[in-house]
Amino acid sequence: MIEIEVQNETHQTQERRRFAAVPRIGEGLRLREPDGMWASYDVLDVWYQKAEYGDIWVPYLHVRMTAGEAAAGESANGFAVQSEAVPFTI
């Protein structure tokens, strides 16, 4: 597992996540939103910075919510709508 610093442009946050591989520019990711829902993000930039310890390079990602995902969160009247349905409701 590779620890990667993820800078989220949509929510203006920065956090460490573990990945099996470093995503490339243009690839999509599914990340958990602050409200607990999953959303799609596009990788805008990937770069490496030398860590404070040893001769290790830490990968960084710059991500932004996918345009279609951001548009799905609002209805035509501008009010927020839950983007994922509650499972197993009848």
CSV table of N, CA, C and O in Angstrom, one decimal:
chain,number,residue,atom,x,y,z
A,1,MET,N,0.8,-1.2,0.0
A,1,MET,CA,0.0,0.0,0.0
A,1,MET,C,0.9,1.2,0.0
A,1,MET,O,1.9,1.3,0.7
A,2,ILE,N,0.4,2.2,-0.7
A,2,ILE,CA,1.2,3.5,-0.9
A,2,ILE,C,0.3,4.6,-0.2
A,2,ILE,O,-0.8,4.8,-0.6
A,3,GLU,N,0.9,5.3,0.7
A,3,GLU,CA,0.2,6.5,1.3
A,3,GLU,C,0.4,7.7,0.4
A,3,GLU,O,1.5,8.0,0.0
A,4,ILE,N,-0.7,8.3,0.0
A,4,ILE,CA,-0.7,9.4,-0.9
A,4,ILE,C,-1.4,10.6,-0.3
A,4,ILE,O,-2.5,10.4,0.3
A,5,GLU,N,-0.8,11.8,-0.4
A,5,GLU,CA,-1.5,13.0,0.1
A,5,GLU,C,-2.5,13.4,-1.0
A,5,GLU,O,-2.1,13.6,-2.2
A,6,VAL,N,-3.8,13.5,-0.7
A,6,VAL,CA,-4.8,13.9,-1.6
A,6,VAL,C,-5.3,15.3,-1.3
A,6,VAL,O,-5.8,15.5,-0.2
A,7,GLN,N,-5.1,16.2,-2.3
A,7,GLN,CA,-5.6,17.6,-2.1
A,7,GLN,C,-6.9,17.7,-2.9
A,7,GLN,O,-6.9,17.6,-4.1
A,8,ASN,N,-8.0,17.9,-2.2
A,8,ASN,CA,-9.3,18.0,-2.8
A,8,ASN,C,-9.7,19.4,-3.1
A,8,ASN,O,-9.9,20.2,-2.1
A,9,GLU,N,-9.7,19.8,-4.3
A,9,GLU,CA,-10.1,21.1,-4.8
A,9,GLU,C,-11.5,21.5,-4.5
A,9,GLU,O,-11.9,22.6,-4.2
A,10,THR,N,-12.4,20.5,-4.6
A,10,THR,CA,-13.8,20.7,-4.4
A,10,THR,C,-14.1,21.1,-2.9
A,10,THR,O,-14.9,22.0,-2.7
A,11,HIS,N,-13.5,20.4,-1.9
A,11,HIS,CA,-13.8,20.7,-0.5
A,11,HIS,C,-12.7,21.5,0.2
A,11,HIS,O,-12.8,21.7,1.4
A,12,GLN,N,-11.6,21.8,-0.6
A,12,GLN,CA,-10.5,22.5,0.0
A,12,GLN,C,-9.9,21.8,1.2
A,12,GLN,O,-9.7,22.4,2.2
A,13,THR,N,-9.7,20.5,1.0
A,13,THR,CA,-9.1,19.7,2.1
A,13,THR,C,-7.9,19.0,1.6
A,13,THR,O,-7.6,18.9,0.4
A,14,GLN,N,-7.1,18.5,2.6
A,14,GLN,CA,-5.9,17.7,2.3
A,14,GLN,C,-5.9,16.5,3.3
A,14,GLN,O,-6.0,16.8,4.5
A,15,GLU,N,-5.8,15.3,2.8
A,15,GLU,CA,-5.7,14.2,3.7
A,15,GLU,C,-4.9,13.0,3.1
A,15,GLU,O,-4.6,13.0,1.9
A,16,ARG,N,-4.5,12.1,3.9
A,16,ARG,CA,-3.7,11.0,3.4
A,16,ARG,C,-4.6,9.8,3.2
A,16,ARG,O,-5.5,9.5,4.0
A,17,ARG,N,-4.4,9.1,2.1
A,17,ARG,CA,-5.2,7.9,1.7
A,17,ARG,C,-4.2,6.9,1.3
A,17,ARG,O,-3.1,7.1,0.8
A,18,ARG,N,-4.6,5.6,1.4
A,18,ARG,CA,-3.8,4.5,1.0
A,18,ARG,C,-4.3,3.9,-0.3
A,18,ARG,O,-5.5,3.7,-0.5
A,19,PHE,N,-3.4,3.7,-1.3
A,19,PHE,CA,-3.8,3.2,-2.6
A,19,PHE,C,-2.9,2.0,-2.9
A,19,PHE,O,-1.7,1.9,-2.4
A,20,ALA,N,-3.3,1.1,-3.8
A,20,ALA,CA,-2.5,0.0,-4.2
A,20,ALA,C,-1.5,0.5,-5.3
A,20,ALA,O,-0.5,-0.1,-5.5
A,21,ALA,N,-1.9,1.5,-6.1
A,21,ALA,CA,-1.1,2.1,-7.1
A,21,ALA,C,-1.3,3.6,-7.2
A,21,ALA,O,-2.4,4.0,-6.8
A,22,VAL,N,-0.4,4.3,-7.7
A,22,VAL,CA,-0.5,5.7,-7.8
A,22,VAL,C,-1.4,6.0,-9.1
A,22,VAL,O,-1.0,5.6,-10.2
A,23,PRO,N,-2.5,6.7,-8.9
A,23,PRO,CA,-3.4,7.0,-10.1
A,23,PRO,C,-2.7,8.0,-11.0
A,23,PRO,O,-1.8,8.8,-10.6
A,24,ARG,N,-3.1,7.9,-12.3
A,24,ARG,CA,-2.5,8.8,-13.3
A,24,ARG,C,-3.4,10.0,-13.5
A,24,ARG,O,-4.6,9.9,-13.2
A,25,ILE,N,-2.9,11.0,-14.1
A,25,ILE,CA,-3.7,12.2,-14.5
A,25,ILE,C,-4.8,11.8,-15.4
A,25,ILE,O,-4.5,11.1,-16.4
A,26,GLY,N,-6.0,12.3,-15.2
A,26,GLY,CA,-7.1,11.9,-16.0
A,26,GLY,C,-7.9,10.7,-15.5
A,26,GLY,O,-9.0,10.5,-16.0
A,27,GLU,N,-7.4,9.9,-14.7
A,27,GLU,CA,-8.1,8.8,-14.2
A,27,GLU,C,-9.2,9.2,-13.1
A,27,GLU,O,-9.1,10.3,-12.6
A,28,GLY,N,-10.1,8.4,-12.9
A,28,GLY,CA,-11.2,8.7,-12.0
A,28,GLY,C,-11.0,7.9,-10.7
A,28,GLY,O,-10.4,6.8,-10.7
A,29,LEU,N,-11.4,8.5,-9.6
A,29,LEU,CA,-11.4,7.9,-8.3
A,29,LEU,C,-12.8,8.0,-7.6
A,29,LEU,O,-13.5,8.9,-7.9
A,30,ARG,N,-13.0,7.0,-6.7
A,30,ARG,CA,-14.2,7.1,-5.9
A,30,ARG,C,-13.7,7.4,-4.4
A,30,ARG,O,-13.0,6.7,-3.9
A,31,LEU,N,-14.1,8.6,-3.9
A,31,LEU,CA,-13.7,9.0,-2.6
A,31,LEU,C,-14.9,9.3,-1.7
A,31,LEU,O,-16.0,9.7,-2.3
A,32,ARG,N,-14.8,9.1,-0.4
A,32,ARG,CA,-15.9,9.3,0.5
A,32,ARG,C,-16.0,10.8,0.8
A,32,ARG,O,-15.0,11.4,1.1
A,33,GLU,N,-17.2,11.3,0.6
A,33,GLU,CA,-17.5,12.7,0.9
A,33,GLU,C,-17.5,13.0,2.4
A,33,GLU,O,-17.6,12.0,3.2
A,34,PRO,N,-17.4,14.2,2.9
A,34,PRO,CA,-17.5,14.5,4.3
A,34,PRO,C,-18.9,14.0,4.9
A,34,PRO,O,-18.9,13.7,6.1
A,35,ASP,N,-19.9,14.0,4.1
A,35,ASP,CA,-21.2,13.5,4.6
A,35,ASP,C,-21.4,12.0,4.6
A,35,ASP,O,-22.4,11.5,4.9
A,36,GLY,N,-20.3,11.3,4.2
A,36,GLY,CA,-20.3,9.8,4.2
A,36,GLY,C,-20.7,9.2,2.9
A,36,GLY,O,-20.6,7.9,2.8
A,37,MET,N,-21.2,9.9,1.9
A,37,MET,CA,-21.5,9.4,0.6
A,37,MET,C,-20.3,9.3,-0.3
A,37,MET,O,-19.3,10.0,-0.1
A,38,TRP,N,-20.4,8.4,-1.3
A,38,TRP,CA,-19.3,8.2,-2.2
A,38,TRP,C,-19.5,9.1,-3.4
A,38,TRP,O,-20.6,9.2,-3.9
A,39,ALA,N,-18.4,9.6,-4.0
A,39,ALA,CA,-18.5,10.5,-5.1
A,39,ALA,C,-17.3,10.2,-6.1
A,39,ALA,O,-16.3,9.8,-5.6
A,40,SER,N,-17.5,10.6,-7.3
A,40,SER,CA,-16.4,10.4,-8.3
A,40,SER,C,-15.6,11.7,-8.4
A,40,SER,O,-16.1,12.8,-8.4
A,41,TYR,N,-14.3,11.5,-8.5
A,41,TYR,CA,-13.3,12.6,-8.6
A,41,TYR,C,-12.4,12.3,-9.8
A,41,TYR,O,-12.0,11.2,-10.1
A,42,ASP,N,-11.9,13.4,-10.4
A,42,ASP,CA,-10.9,13.3,-11.5
A,42,ASP,C,-9.6,13.7,-10.9
A,42,ASP,O,-9.5,14.7,-10.2
A,43,VAL,N,-8.5,13.0,-11.3
A,43,VAL,CA,-7.1,13.4,-10.9
A,43,VAL,C,-6.7,14.5,-11.9
A,43,VAL,O,-6.6,14.3,-13.1
A,44,LEU,N,-6.4,15.6,-11.3
A,44,LEU,CA,-5.9,16.8,-12.1
A,44,LEU,C,-4.4,16.8,-12.2
A,44,LEU,O,-3.9,17.3,-13.3
A,45,ASP,N,-3.7,16.4,-11.2
A,45,ASP,CA,-2.2,16.5,-11.2
A,45,ASP,C,-1.7,15.5,-10.2
A,45,ASP,O,-2.3,15.1,-9.2
A,46,VAL,N,-0.5,15.0,-10.5
A,46,VAL,CA,0.3,14.0,-9.7
A,46,VAL,C,1.7,14.5,-9.6
A,46,VAL,O,2.3,14.9,-10.7
A,47,TRP,N,2.2,14.7,-8.4
A,47,TRP,CA,3.6,15.1,-8.3
A,47,TRP,C,4.2,14.4,-7.1
A,47,TRP,O,3.5,13.8,-6.2
A,48,TYR,N,5.5,14.5,-6.9
A,48,TYR,CA,6.2,13.8,-5.8
A,48,TYR,C,7.1,14.9,-5.1
A,48,TYR,O,7.7,15.7,-5.8
A,49,GLN,N,7.1,14.8,-3.8
A,49,GLN,CA,8.0,15.7,-3.0
A,49,GLN,C,8.8,14.8,-2.1
A,49,GLN,O,8.3,13.8,-1.6
A,50,LYS,N,10.0,15.3,-1.8
A,50,LYS,CA,10.9,14.5,-0.9
A,50,LYS,C,10.4,14.6,0.5
A,50,LYS,O,10.1,15.7,1.0
A,51,ALA,N,10.4,13.5,1.2
A,51,ALA,CA,9.9,13.5,2.6
A,51,ALA,C,11.0,14.1,3.5
A,51,ALA,O,12.1,14.2,3.1
A,52,GLU,N,10.5,14.4,4.7
A,52,GLU,CA,11.5,15.0,5.7
A,52,GLU,C,12.5,14.0,6.2
A,52,GLU,O,13.5,14.3,6.7
A,53,TYR,N,12.1,12.7,6.0
A,53,TYR,CA,13.0,11.7,6.5
A,53,TYR,C,13.5,10.8,5.4
A,53,TYR,O,12.8,10.5,4.4
A,54,GLY,N,14.8,10.5,5.4
A,54,GLY,CA,15.4,9.6,4.4
A,54,GLY,C,15.3,10.1,3.0
A,54,GLY,O,15.0,11.2,2.7
A,55,ASP,N,15.6,9.2,2.1
A,55,ASP,CA,15.6,9.4,0.6
A,55,ASP,C,14.3,8.8,0.0
A,55,ASP,O,14.3,8.0,-0.8
A,56,ILE,N,13.1,9.3,0.5
A,56,ILE,CA,11.8,8.8,0.1
A,56,ILE,C,11.1,10.0,-0.5
A,56,ILE,O,11.1,11.1,-0.1
A,57,TRP,N,10.4,9.6,-1.6
A,57,TRP,CA,9.6,10.6,-2.3
A,57,TRP,C,8.1,10.3,-2.1
A,57,TRP,O,7.6,9.2,-2.4
A,58,VAL,N,7.3,11.3,-1.6
A,58,VAL,CA,5.9,11.1,-1.3
A,58,VAL,C,5.1,11.6,-2.5
A,58,VAL,O,5.2,12.7,-2.9
A,59,PRO,N,4.1,10.7,-3.0
A,59,PRO,CA,3.3,11.1,-4.0
A,59,PRO,C,2.1,12.0,-3.5
A,59,PRO,O,1.6,11.8,-2.4
A,60,TYR,N,1.7,13.0,-4.3
A,60,TYR,CA,0.6,13.9,-4.1
A,60,TYR,C,-0.4,13.8,-5.2
A,60,TYR,O,0.1,13.8,-6.4
A,61,LEU,N,-1.7,13.9,-4.9
A,61,LEU,CA,-2.7,14.0,-5.9
A,61,LEU,C,-3.5,15.3,-5.8
A,61,LEU,O,-3.8,15.7,-4.6
A,62,HIS,N,-3.9,15.9,-6.9
A,62,HIS,CA,-4.8,17.0,-6.8
A,62,HIS,C,-6.0,16.6,-7.5
A,62,HIS,O,-6.0,16.2,-8.7
A,63,VAL,N,-7.2,16.5,-6.8
A,63,VAL,CA,-8.4,16.0,-7.4
A,63,VAL,C,-9.5,17.0,-7.3
A,63,VAL,O,-9.5,18.0,-6.5
A,64,ARG,N,-10.5,16.8,-8.2
A,64,ARG,CA,-11.7,17.7,-8.3
A,64,ARG,C,-12.9,16.8,-8.6
A,64,ARG,O,-12.7,15.8,-9.4
A,65,MET,N,-14.0,17.1,-8.0
A,65,MET,CA,-15.2,16.3,-8.3
A,65,MET,C,-15.6,16.3,-9.8
A,65,MET,O,-15.5,17.3,-10.4
A,66,THR,N,-15.9,15.1,-10.3
A,66,THR,CA,-16.3,15.0,-11.7
A,66,THR,C,-17.5,15.9,-12.0
A,66,THR,O,-18.4,16.0,-11.2
A,67,ALA,N,-17.5,16.5,-13.1
A,67,ALA,CA,-18.5,17.5,-13.5
A,67,ALA,C,-19.9,16.9,-13.4
A,67,ALA,O,-20.8,17.5,-12.9
A,68,GLY,N,-20.1,15.7,-13.9
A,68,GLY,CA,-21.4,15.1,-13.8
A,68,GLY,C,-21.9,14.8,-12.4
A,68,GLY,O,-23.1,14.9,-12.1
A,69,GLU,N,-20.9,14.4,-11.6
A,69,GLU,CA,-21.2,14.1,-10.2
A,69,GLU,C,-21.7,15.4,-9.4
A,69,GLU,O,-22.6,15.4,-8.6
A,70,ALA,N,-21.0,16.5,-9.7
A,70,ALA,CA,-21.3,17.8,-9.0
A,70,ALA,C,-22.7,18.3,-9.5
A,70,ALA,O,-23.4,18.8,-8.7
A,71,ALA,N,-23.0,18.1,-10.8
A,71,ALA,CA,-24.3,18.6,-11.3
A,71,ALA,C,-25.4,17.7,-10.7
A,71,ALA,O,-26.6,18.2,-10.6
A,72,ALA,N,-25.2,16.4,-10.4
A,72,ALA,CA,-26.2,15.5,-9.9
A,72,ALA,C,-26.6,15.9,-8.5
A,72,ALA,O,-27.7,15.5,-8.1
A,73,GLY,N,-25.8,16.6,-7.8
A,73,GLY,CA,-26.2,17.0,-6.4
A,73,GLY,C,-27.2,18.1,-6.3
A,73,GLY,O,-27.6,18.4,-5.2
A,74,GLU,N,-27.6,18.7,-7.4
A,74,GLU,CA,-28.5,19.8,-7.3
A,74,GLU,C,-29.7,19.6,-8.3
A,74,GLU,O,-29.4,19.1,-9.4
A,75,SER,N,-30.8,19.9,-7.9
A,75,SER,CA,-32.0,19.8,-8.8
A,75,SER,C,-32.1,21.1,-9.6
A,75,SER,O,-31.4,22.0,-9.5
A,76,ALA,N,-33.1,21.1,-10.5
A,76,ALA,CA,-33.3,22.3,-11.3
A,76,ALA,C,-33.6,23.6,-10.6
A,76,ALA,O,-33.3,24.7,-11.0
A,77,ASN,N,-34.2,23.4,-9.4
A,77,ASN,CA,-34.6,24.6,-8.6
A,77,ASN,C,-33.4,25.1,-7.7
A,77,ASN,O,-33.6,26.0,-6.9
A,78,GLY,N,-32.3,24.4,-7.7
A,78,GLY,CA,-31.1,24.8,-6.9
A,78,GLY,C,-31.0,24.2,-5.6
A,78,GLY,O,-30.1,24.4,-4.9
A,79,PHE,N,-32.0,23.4,-5.1
A,79,PHE,CA,-31.9,22.8,-3.8
A,79,PHE,C,-31.1,21.5,-3.9
A,79,PHE,O,-31.2,20.8,-4.9
A,80,ALA,N,-30.4,21.2,-2.9
A,80,ALA,CA,-29.6,20.0,-2.8
A,80,ALA,C,-30.5,18.8,-2.8
A,80,ALA,O,-31.5,18.7,-2.1
A,81,VAL,N,-30.0,17.7,-3.5
A,81,VAL,CA,-30.8,16.5,-3.6
A,81,VAL,C,-29.8,15.4,-3.2
A,81,VAL,O,-28.6,15.4,-3.6
A,82,GLN,N,-30.2,14.4,-2.4
A,82,GLN,CA,-29.4,13.2,-2.1
A,82,GLN,C,-29.0,12.5,-3.3
A,82,GLN,O,-29.8,12.1,-4.1
A,83,SER,N,-27.7,12.3,-3.5
A,83,SER,CA,-27.2,11.8,-4.8
A,83,SER,C,-27.3,10.2,-4.9
A,83,SER,O,-27.2,9.7,-6.0
A,84,GLU,N,-27.4,9.6,-3.8
A,84,GLU,CA,-27.5,8.1,-3.8
A,84,GLU,C,-28.8,7.7,-3.1
A,84,GLU,O,-29.1,8.2,-2.1
A,85,ALA,N,-29.5,6.7,-3.7
A,85,ALA,CA,-30.7,6.3,-3.1
A,85,ALA,C,-30.5,5.4,-1.9
A,85,ALA,O,-29.4,4.7,-1.8
A,86,VAL,N,-31.4,5.4,-0.9
A,86,VAL,CA,-31.3,4.5,0.2
A,86,VAL,C,-31.6,3.1,-0.2
A,86,VAL,O,-32.6,2.9,-0.8
A,87,PRO,N,-30.7,2.2,0.0
A,87,PRO,CA,-30.9,0.8,-0.5
A,87,PRO,C,-32.0,0.1,0.3
A,87,PRO,O,-32.3,0.3,1.4
A,88,PHE,N,-32.7,-0.8,-0.5
A,88,PHE,CA,-33.7,-1.7,0.0
A,88,PHE,C,-34.9,-0.9,0.7
A,88,PHE,O,-35.5,-1.4,1.6
A,89,THR,N,-35.3,0.2,0.1
A,89,THR,CA,-36.6,0.8,0.6
A,89,THR,C,-37.7,0.4,-0.3
A,89,THR,O,-37.6,0.3,-1.5
A,90,ILE,N,-38.8,0.2,0.3
A,90,ILE,CA,-40.0,-0.3,-0.5
A,90,ILE,C,-41.1,0.7,-0.3
A,90,ILE,O,-41.4,1.2,0.7
